[in-house]
Amino acid sequence: MFQINENYLKLPGSYLFSTIGKKVSAYSGAHPDKKIIRLGIGDVTLPLAPAIVSALHKAVEEMGRAETFRGYAPDLGYEFLRNTIAENDYKSRGCEIGPDEIFISDGAKSDSANIQEIFGPENKVAVCDPVYPVYVDSNVMAGRAGSYDRERGIWSDVIYMPCTEENGFLPGLPKEHPDLIYLCFPNNPTGAVITKARLQEWVDYANETGAVILYDAAYEAYISEPGVPHSIYECEGAVTCAIELKSFSKNAGFTGMRLGYTVIPKKLKCGDVALHSLWARRHGTKYNGAPYIVQRAGEAVYSREGKAQLEAQISYYRKNADYIFNGLKRAGYTVSGGVNSPYIWLKTPKGMTSWEFFDYLLENANVAGTPGSGFGPGGEGYFRLTAFGSYENTVEAVDRIRML
């Protein structure tokens, strides 16, 4: 008789955002007269920028002509996009990353889950706490997390790095040496950022201990302050210890289009084995590439018109984040994030748990957010709101919360 992967049975409940969606849908169905404002899931709301739409139309027309039709995409992605990324995201920042070290994919979420496949099951994983759930759940599925302690909300074989108000929501170097270290800056969910000097400490630590940093930079477009790195490869020595994951979802509104990329430098090795070759093999075997029309749209992100239009969109979301941050602060909430990030992280009031506050907001303000405990035990007592709604809905949501 066939067997199943029993690691899936270890996972507690459903995926966080699936649970939120079900709860909001149930409430909406029971109260059809209520206008629910959703500031929970980090999905963008502004339409695609004109430069991107134009590129999509042009690419679709090409696909309709025999002489310009394209079938399967190259394993790593089309050269036109990889060259553009290398020039704009790395060379312009002084990073030694070449086009052939960039792998085009359908998004950072997929890559952050799939990347663990090229590492052995015995590797020790370290994550920030709170943490984006995919990092942990994908390692649970792979049998790398051990057993789950429901009372404490932790996995026995995962190293948790506390990110608290006291340490500015920045993890300290772990005492127990991990093999794989997941870092995300600007951080999801706390909105915290890391300086180049602090990030350099992590790079030095990884090189000294033989660890690999899996660096999620999906929100780097929201960085507005100096001294905050947009890429881990701005740090000396990162090419020998770090993999970087990037997304077009939050900077260009591709949540429904699906496009991202992962960088694996050729100098990153385990003994004589280059991780680049392992990911190339995995990519070629299990993935047929992002569609041509989507990759052309990605190229348009870096055009002069695209850059200007997307900066305007990012400024729009920054304005939302500013309104949430300052509105809740004036209302007496303890808040952080929201400056270099589209996420606002707030303490739940009156001793409520994060899920109690979720229900309280949904029922009394008709506003949906994300309970902090869904990001791990360190998120209990906190709550995440996103700046990706419309400005009008954002203002209305904050004003409703302030009236509670």
CSV table of C-alpha atoms in Angstrom, one decimal:
chain,number,residue,atom,x,y,z
A,1,MET,CA,0.0,0.0,0.0
A,2,PHE,CA,1.2,3.5,-0.8
A,3,GLN,CA,2.6,5.7,2.0
A,4,ILE,CA,2.2,9.4,2.6
A,5,ASN,CA,4.7,12.0,3.7
A,6,GLU,CA,3.7,12.0,7.3
A,7,ASN,CA,5.6,15.3,7.9
A,8,TYR,CA,2.5,17.0,6.5
A,9,LEU,CA,0.4,15.6,9.3
A,10,LYS,CA,2.7,17.4,11.8
A,11,LEU,CA,1.6,20.8,10.6
A,12,PRO,CA,-0.8,22.5,13.0
A,13,GLY,CA,-4.0,23.8,11.4
A,14,SER,CA,-4.1,25.3,7.9
A,15,TYR,CA,-1.9,28.0,6.4
A,16,LEU,CA,-2.2,31.3,8.4
A,17,PHE,CA,-3.7,33.4,5.6
A,18,SER,CA,-6.1,30.6,4.5
A,19,THR,CA,-7.4,30.6,8.1
A,20,ILE,CA,-7.8,34.4,8.0
A,21,GLY,CA,-9.6,34.3,4.7
A,22,LYS,CA,-12.1,31.7,6.0
A,23,LYS,CA,-12.8,33.6,9.1
A,24,VAL,CA,-13.4,36.9,7.2
A,25,SER,CA,-15.6,35.1,4.6
A,26,ALA,CA,-17.7,33.5,7.4
A,27,TYR,CA,-18.2,36.9,9.1
A,28,SER,CA,-19.0,38.6,5.8
A,29,GLY,CA,-21.5,35.9,5.0
A,30,ALA,CA,-23.3,36.3,8.3
A,31,HIS,CA,-23.2,40.1,8.1
A,32,PRO,CA,-23.7,41.0,4.4
A,33,ASP,CA,-24.6,44.6,5.3
A,34,LYS,CA,-21.1,45.3,6.8
A,35,LYS,CA,-18.3,46.8,4.8
A,36,ILE,CA,-15.2,44.9,5.8
A,37,ILE,CA,-11.9,46.6,5.2
A,38,ARG,CA,-9.1,44.0,4.7
A,39,LEU,CA,-5.7,45.1,5.9
A,40,GLY,CA,-4.4,41.6,6.7
A,41,ILE,CA,-3.0,39.8,3.6
A,42,GLY,CA,-0.2,41.7,1.9
A,43,ASP,CA,-1.9,41.9,-1.5
A,44,VAL,CA,-1.6,45.1,-3.5
A,45,THR,CA,-4.6,47.0,-4.8
A,46,LEU,CA,-3.3,49.5,-7.3
A,47,PRO,CA,-3.6,48.4,-11.0
A,48,LEU,CA,-0.5,47.6,-13.0
A,49,ALA,CA,1.5,50.6,-14.1
A,50,PRO,CA,1.0,51.8,-17.7
A,51,ALA,CA,4.5,50.9,-18.8
A,52,ILE,CA,3.9,47.3,-17.6
A,53,VAL,CA,0.6,47.1,-19.3
A,54,SER,CA,2.1,48.4,-22.6
A,55,ALA,CA,4.9,45.7,-22.4
A,56,LEU,CA,2.2,43.0,-21.8
A,57,HIS,CA,0.2,44.1,-24.8
A,58,LYS,CA,3.3,44.1,-27.0
A,59,ALA,CA,4.4,40.7,-25.8
A,60,VAL,CA,1.0,39.2,-26.4
A,61,GLU,CA,1.0,40.5,-29.9
A,62,GLU,CA,4.4,38.8,-30.4
A,63,MET,CA,3.0,35.6,-29.2
A,64,GLY,CA,0.3,35.8,-31.8
A,65,ARG,CA,2.7,35.9,-34.7
A,66,ALA,CA,4.6,32.9,-36.0
A,67,GLU,CA,7.9,34.8,-36.4
A,68,THR,CA,7.9,36.1,-32.8
A,69,PHE,CA,6.1,33.2,-31.0
A,70,ARG,CA,8.0,31.7,-28.1
A,71,GLY,CA,7.5,28.4,-26.3
A,72,TYR,CA,9.3,27.2,-23.2
A,73,ALA,CA,11.4,29.8,-21.5
A,74,PRO,CA,15.1,29.1,-20.9
A,75,ASP,CA,15.8,27.4,-17.5
A,76,LEU,CA,17.3,30.4,-15.8
A,77,GLY,CA,14.9,32.9,-17.5
A,78,TYR,CA,15.3,35.1,-20.6
A,79,GLU,CA,18.6,36.9,-20.9
A,80,PHE,CA,16.9,40.2,-21.5
A,81,LEU,CA,15.4,40.1,-18.0
A,82,ARG,CA,18.4,38.6,-16.2
A,83,ASN,CA,20.7,41.2,-17.8
A,84,THR,CA,18.4,44.0,-16.8
A,85,ILE,CA,18.1,42.8,-13.2
A,86,ALA,CA,21.9,42.4,-12.9
A,87,GLU,CA,22.5,45.9,-14.2
A,88,ASN,CA,19.8,47.7,-12.1
A,89,ASP,CA,19.6,45.7,-8.9
A,90,TYR,CA,23.2,44.7,-8.4
A,91,LYS,CA,25.8,46.4,-10.6
A,92,SER,CA,24.3,49.8,-9.9
A,93,ARG,CA,24.8,49.1,-6.1
A,94,GLY,CA,28.4,47.8,-6.5
A,95,CYS,CA,27.4,44.1,-6.1
A,96,GLU,CA,29.4,41.5,-8.0
A,97,ILE,CA,26.4,39.5,-9.3
A,98,GLY,CA,26.2,38.3,-12.9
A,99,PRO,CA,23.2,37.6,-15.1
A,100,ASP,CA,24.0,33.8,-15.0
A,101,GLU,CA,23.7,33.8,-11.2
A,102,ILE,CA,20.0,35.0,-11.4
A,103,PHE,CA,17.2,32.4,-11.7
A,104,ILE,CA,13.8,33.8,-12.8
A,105,SER,CA,10.8,32.2,-11.1
A,106,ASP,CA,7.1,32.7,-10.3
A,107,GLY,CA,7.7,34.5,-7.0
A,108,ALA,CA,9.7,34.7,-3.8
A,109,LYS,CA,7.2,32.6,-1.8
A,110,SER,CA,7.7,29.6,-4.1
A,111,ASP,CA,11.5,30.0,-4.0
A,112,SER,CA,11.7,30.5,-0.2
A,113,ALA,CA,9.8,27.2,0.2
A,114,ASN,CA,11.6,25.2,-2.6
A,115,ILE,CA,15.1,26.3,-1.9
A,116,GLN,CA,15.4,24.0,1.1
A,117,GLU,CA,15.3,21.0,-1.3
A,118,ILE,CA,19.0,21.5,-2.2
A,119,PHE,CA,20.0,21.0,1.4
A,120,GLY,CA,20.3,17.8,3.4
A,121,PRO,CA,17.5,16.9,5.9
A,122,GLU,CA,20.0,17.0,8.8
A,123,ASN,CA,20.7,20.7,8.4
A,124,LYS,CA,19.8,22.8,11.4
A,125,VAL,CA,17.5,25.7,10.6
A,126,ALA,CA,17.4,29.1,12.4
A,127,VAL,CA,14.5,31.6,11.9
A,128,CYS,CA,13.5,34.9,13.4
A,129,ASP,CA,10.6,34.8,15.9
A,130,PRO,CA,8.1,36.1,14.7
A,131,VAL,CA,8.7,34.8,11.2
A,132,TYR,CA,7.0,34.4,7.8
A,133,PRO,CA,5.3,31.0,8.1
A,134,VAL,CA,6.5,29.6,4.8
A,135,TYR,CA,10.1,29.3,6.1
A,136,VAL,CA,9.1,27.0,8.9
A,137,ASP,CA,6.3,25.1,7.3
A,138,SER,CA,8.4,24.1,4.2
A,139,ASN,CA,11.1,22.7,6.5
A,140,VAL,CA,8.4,20.8,8.5
A,141,MET,CA,7.2,19.3,5.2
A,142,ALA,CA,10.8,18.2,4.5
A,143,GLY,CA,11.2,16.5,7.9
A,144,ARG,CA,13.8,19.0,9.2
A,145,ALA,CA,11.8,20.6,12.0
A,146,GLY,CA,11.4,17.8,14.5
A,147,SER,CA,8.3,17.6,16.7
A,148,TYR,CA,5.8,20.3,17.5
A,149,ASP,CA,5.2,21.6,21.0
A,150,ARG,CA,1.6,22.9,20.8
A,151,GLU,CA,1.7,24.6,24.2
A,152,ARG,CA,4.8,26.6,23.4
A,153,GLY,CA,4.2,26.9,19.6
A,154,ILE,CA,7.7,25.8,18.6
A,155,TRP,CA,9.5,23.0,16.8
A,156,SER,CA,12.1,21.0,18.6
A,157,ASP,CA,14.7,21.1,15.9
A,158,VAL,CA,14.3,24.7,14.8
A,159,ILE,CA,16.5,27.5,16.3
A,160,TYR,CA,14.3,30.5,17.2
A,161,MET,CA,15.9,33.9,17.3
A,162,PRO,CA,13.8,36.2,19.4
A,163,CYS,CA,12.9,39.6,17.8
A,164,THR,CA,11.4,41.7,20.5
A,165,GLU,CA,10.6,45.3,21.3
A,166,GLU,CA,13.6,45.3,23.5
A,167,ASN,CA,16.1,44.4,20.7
A,168,GLY,CA,14.3,46.5,18.1
A,169,PHE,CA,12.9,43.4,16.5
A,170,LEU,CA,16.3,42.4,15.3
A,171,PRO,CA,17.7,38.9,16.0
A,172,GLY,CA,20.9,38.4,17.8
A,173,LEU,CA,23.5,35.9,16.6
A,174,PRO,CA,22.4,32.5,17.8
A,175,LYS,CA,24.5,30.6,20.4
A,176,GLU,CA,23.8,27.3,18.8
A,177,HIS,CA,25.3,27.3,15.3
A,178,PRO,CA,22.7,26.7,12.6
A,179,ASP,CA,23.4,25.5,9.0
A,180,LEU,CA,20.6,27.5,7.3
A,181,ILE,CA,19.6,31.0,8.5
A,182,TYR,CA,16.5,32.7,7.2
A,183,LEU,CA,16.6,36.5,7.3
A,184,CYS,CA,14.0,38.9,5.9
A,185,PHE,CA,14.6,42.7,5.7
A,186,PRO,CA,12.6,44.9,5.6
A,187,ASN,CA,11.0,42.3,7.8
A,188,ASN,CA,7.7,40.6,7.4
A,189,PRO,CA,5.8,40.9,9.8
A,190,THR,CA,7.5,43.4,12.1
A,191,GLY,CA,8.5,46.0,9.5
A,192,ALA,CA,12.0,46.2,11.1
A,193,VAL,CA,15.1,47.0,9.0
A,194,ILE,CA,18.8,46.2,9.4
A,195,THR,CA,21.7,48.5,8.9
A,196,LYS,CA,24.6,47.5,6.6
A,197,ALA,CA,26.9,47.2,9.6
A,198,ARG,CA,24.6,44.8,11.4
A,199,LEU,CA,24.0,42.8,8.3
A,200,GLN,CA,27.8,42.6,7.8
A,201,GLU,CA,28.0,40.9,11.2
A,202,TRP,CA,25.6,38.2,10.0
A,203,VAL,CA,27.6,37.7,6.8
A,204,ASP,CA,30.9,37.4,8.8
A,205,TYR,CA,29.2,35.0,11.2
A,206,ALA,CA,27.9,32.8,8.3
A,207,ASN,CA,31.3,32.6,6.7
A,208,GLU,CA,33.0,31.8,10.0
A,209,THR,CA,30.6,29.0,10.9
A,210,GLY,CA,29.9,27.6,7.5
A,211,ALA,CA,26.3,28.5,7.4
A,212,VAL,CA,24.1,29.7,4.5
A,213,ILE,CA,21.9,32.8,4.8
A,214,LEU,CA,18.6,32.7,2.9
A,215,TYR,CA,17.9,36.4,2.6
A,216,ASP,CA,14.4,37.5,1.6
A,217,ALA,CA,14.5,41.0,0.2
A,218,ALA,CA,11.0,41.1,-1.2
A,219,TYR,CA,10.3,44.5,0.4
A,220,GLU,CA,13.5,46.4,-0.4
A,221,ALA,CA,11.7,48.8,-2.7
A,222,TYR,CA,10.1,50.4,0.4
A,223,ILE,CA,13.5,51.3,1.9
A,224,SER,CA,13.6,55.1,2.2
A,225,GLU,CA,16.3,55.8,4.8
A,226,PRO,CA,20.1,55.8,4.2
A,227,GLY,CA,22.3,53.1,5.6
A,228,VAL,CA,19.8,50.4,5.0
A,229,PRO,CA,21.0,47.8,2.4
A,230,HIS,CA,18.8,46.9,-0.5
A,231,SER,CA,20.7,43.6,-1.1
A,232,ILE,CA,22.8,41.4,1.2
A,233,TYR,CA,25.5,41.4,-1.6
A,234,GLU,CA,26.3,45.0,-0.6
A,235,CYS,CA,28.1,43.3,2.3
A,236,GLU,CA,31.7,42.1,1.8
A,237,GLY,CA,31.9,38.3,1.6
A,238,ALA,CA,28.2,37.7,1.0
A,239,VAL,CA,28.8,35.9,-2.3
A,240,THR,CA,30.3,33.0,-0.4
A,241,CYS,CA,27.5,32.5,2.2
A,242,ALA,CA,24.2,34.0,1.0
A,243,ILE,CA,21.3,33.3,-1.3
A,244,GLU,CA,18.9,36.2,-2.0
A,245,LEU,CA,15.2,36.0,-2.9
A,246,LYS,CA,13.4,38.9,-4.6
A,247,SER,CA,9.9,39.5,-5.8
A,248,PHE,CA,8.0,41.7,-8.3
A,249,SER,CA,4.8,41.4,-6.2
A,250,LYS,CA,5.2,44.3,-3.8
A,251,ASN,CA,7.3,46.7,-5.8
A,252,ALA,CA,5.4,46.3,-9.1
A,253,GLY,CA,2.0,44.8,-8.2
A,254,PHE,CA,2.7,41.4,-9.7
A,255,THR,CA,0.8,39.4,-7.0
A,256,GLY,CA,-1.6,38.2,-9.7
A,257,MET,CA,1.1,38.0,-12.4
A,258,ARG,CA,3.7,35.9,-10.5
A,259,LEU,CA,7.3,36.8,-11.1
A,260,GLY,CA,10.4,36.8,-8.9
A,261,TYR,CA,14.0,35.6,-8.9
A,262,THR,CA,16.6,34.0,-6.7
A,263,VAL,CA,20.3,34.8,-6.8
A,264,ILE,CA,22.9,32.0,-6.1
A,265,PRO,CA,26.5,33.2,-6.6
A,266,LYS,CA,28.8,30.7,-8.1
A,267,LYS,CA,31.3,31.2,-5.3
A,268,LEU,CA,28.8,29.8,-2.8
A,269,LYS,CA,29.9,26.2,-2.3
A,270,CYS,CA,29.7,23.2,0.0
A,271,GLY,CA,33.1,21.7,-0.3
A,272,ASP,CA,33.7,21.5,-4.0
A,273,VAL,CA,29.9,21.5,-4.9
A,274,ALA,CA,28.5,24.8,-6.1
A,275,LEU,CA,25.0,25.4,-4.8
A,276,HIS,CA,24.4,27.2,-8.1
A,277,SER,CA,24.6,23.9,-10.0
A,278,LEU,CA,22.2,22.2,-7.6
A,279,TRP,CA,19.5,24.9,-8.0
A,280,ALA,CA,20.0,24.9,-11.7
A,281,ARG,CA,19.4,21.2,-11.8
A,282,ARG,CA,16.3,21.5,-9.6
A,283,HIS,CA,15.1,24.5,-11.6
A,284,GLY,CA,15.5,22.6,-14.9
A,285,THR,CA,13.8,19.5,-13.6
A,286,LYS,CA,10.8,20.9,-11.8
A,287,TYR,CA,10.1,24.3,-13.4
A,288,ASN,CA,9.3,25.3,-16.9
A,289,GLY,CA,9.8,29.0,-16.4
A,290,ALA,CA,7.7,32.2,-16.0
A,291,PRO,CA,5.7,33.1,-19.2
A,292,TYR,CA,7.4,35.2,-21.8
A,293,ILE,CA,4.8,37.9,-21.6
A,294,VAL,CA,5.3,38.2,-17.8
A,295,GLN,CA,9.1,38.4,-18.1
A,296,ARG,CA,8.7,41.2,-20.7
A,297,ALA,CA,6.5,42.9,-18.1
A,298,GLY,CA,9.3,42.4,-15.6
A,299,GLU,CA,11.7,44.0,-17.9
A,300,ALA,CA,9.4,47.1,-18.2
A,301,VAL,CA,9.7,47.6,-14.4
A,302,TYR,CA,13.3,48.8,-15.0
A,303,SER,CA,12.4,51.2,-17.9
A,304,ARG,CA,12.6,54.9,-17.3
A,305,GLU,CA,8.8,55.1,-17.4
A,306,GLY,CA,8.4,52.0,-15.3
A,307,LYS,CA,10.7,53.3,-12.5
A,308,ALA,CA,8.8,56.6,-12.3
A,309,GLN,CA,5.4,55.1,-12.3
A,310,LEU,CA,6.3,52.5,-9.7
A,311,GLU,CA,7.9,55.0,-7.4
A,312,ALA,CA,4.6,56.8,-7.5
A,313,GLN,CA,2.8,53.6,-6.5
A,314,ILE,CA,5.2,52.9,-3.7
A,315,SER,CA,4.8,56.4,-2.4
A,316,TYR,CA,1.1,55.8,-2.4
A,317,TYR,CA,1.5,52.8,-0.1
A,318,ARG,CA,4.1,54.6,2.0
A,319,LYS,CA,1.4,57.3,2.6
A,320,ASN,CA,-1.0,54.6,3.8
A,321,ALA,CA,1.7,53.2,6.1
A,322,ASP,CA,2.3,56.7,7.5
A,323,TYR,CA,-1.4,57.2,8.2
A,324,ILE,CA,-1.8,53.9,9.9
A,325,PHE,CA,1.4,54.4,12.0
A,326,ASN,CA,0.6,57.9,13.2
A,327,GLY,CA,-3.1,57.4,13.5
A,328,LEU,CA,-2.7,54.4,15.8
A,329,LYS,CA,0.1,56.0,17.7
A,330,ARG,CA,-2.1,59.0,18.4
A,331,ALA,CA,-4.8,56.6,19.6
A,332,GLY,CA,-2.5,55.3,22.2
A,333,TYR,CA,-1.3,52.1,20.5
A,334,THR,CA,2.4,51.0,20.6
A,335,VAL,CA,3.4,50.7,17.0
A,336,SER,CA,6.5,50.0,15.0
A,337,GLY,CA,7.5,49.4,11.3
A,338,GLY,CA,5.8,51.4,8.6
A,339,VAL,CA,8.8,53.6,7.6
A,340,ASN,CA,10.9,51.4,5.4
A,341,SER,CA,8.2,48.8,5.1
A,342,PRO,CA,4.5,48.4,4.1
A,343,TYR,CA,3.8,46.6,7.4
A,344,ILE,CA,2.8,48.1,10.7
A,345,TRP,CA,3.4,46.0,13.8
A,346,LEU,CA,1.3,46.9,16.9
A,347,LYS,CA,0.8,45.7,20.4
A,348,THR,CA,-2.6,44.3,21.2
A,349,PRO,CA,-4.4,46.4,23.8
A,350,LYS,CA,-6.0,45.4,27.1
A,351,GLY,CA,-4.1,42.1,27.5
A,352,MET,CA,-5.9,40.6,24.5
A,353,THR,CA,-4.3,37.7,22.6
A,354,SER,CA,-3.6,38.3,19.0
A,355,TRP,CA,-6.6,36.2,17.8
A,356,GLU,CA,-8.9,37.9,20.4
A,357,PHE,CA,-7.9,41.2,19.0
A,358,PHE,CA,-8.5,39.9,15.4
A,359,ASP,CA,-12.0,39.0,16.4
A,360,TYR,CA,-12.5,42.2,18.3
A,361,LEU,CA,-11.5,44.3,15.3
A,362,LEU,CA,-13.5,42.3,12.8
A,363,GLU,CA,-16.7,42.4,14.9
A,364,ASN,CA,-16.5,46.0,16.2
A,365,ALA,CA,-14.6,47.9,13.5
A,366,ASN,CA,-15.2,45.5,10.6
A,367,VAL,CA,-11.4,45.6,9.9
A,368,ALA,CA,-9.4,42.5,9.2
A,369,GLY,CA,-5.7,42.3,10.1
A,370,THR,CA,-3.2,39.5,10.9
A,371,PRO,CA,-2.8,38.0,14.3
A,372,GLY,CA,0.9,38.1,15.4
A,373,SER,CA,0.8,34.6,16.9
A,374,GLY,CA,0.3,33.3,13.3
A,375,PHE,CA,4.0,34.2,12.8
A,376,GLY,CA,5.2,32.2,15.7
A,377,PRO,CA,5.2,32.4,19.5
A,378,GLY,CA,7.1,35.6,19.5
A,379,GLY,CA,4.2,37.3,17.7
A,380,GLU,CA,1.7,36.7,20.5
A,381,GLY,CA,0.4,39.9,21.8
A,382,TYR,CA,1.1,41.7,18.5
A,383,PHE,CA,-0.9,42.4,15.3
A,384,ARG,CA,0.1,43.2,11.7
A,385,LEU,CA,-1.7,45.7,9.4
A,386,THR,CA,-0.7,46.3,5.8
A,387,ALA,CA,-0.5,49.5,3.8
A,388,PHE,CA,-1.7,47.9,0.6
A,389,GLY,CA,-5.3,49.0,0.7
A,390,SER,CA,-6.7,52.0,-1.0
A,391,TYR,CA,-6.0,55.3,0.8
A,392,GLU,CA,-9.7,55.9,1.4
A,393,ASN,CA,-10.1,52.5,2.9
A,394,THR,CA,-7.0,52.9,5.0
A,395,VAL,CA,-8.2,56.2,6.4
A,396,GLU,CA,-11.6,54.8,7.2
A,397,ALA,CA,-10.1,51.6,8.8
A,398,VAL,CA,-7.8,53.6,11.1
A,399,ASP,CA,-10.6,56.0,12.0
A,400,ARG,CA,-12.8,53.1,12.9
A,401,ILE,CA,-10.1,51.6,15.1
A,402,ARG,CA,-9.5,54.9,16.9
A,403,MET,CA,-13.2,55.2,17.7
A,404,LEU,CA,-13.2,51.9,19.6
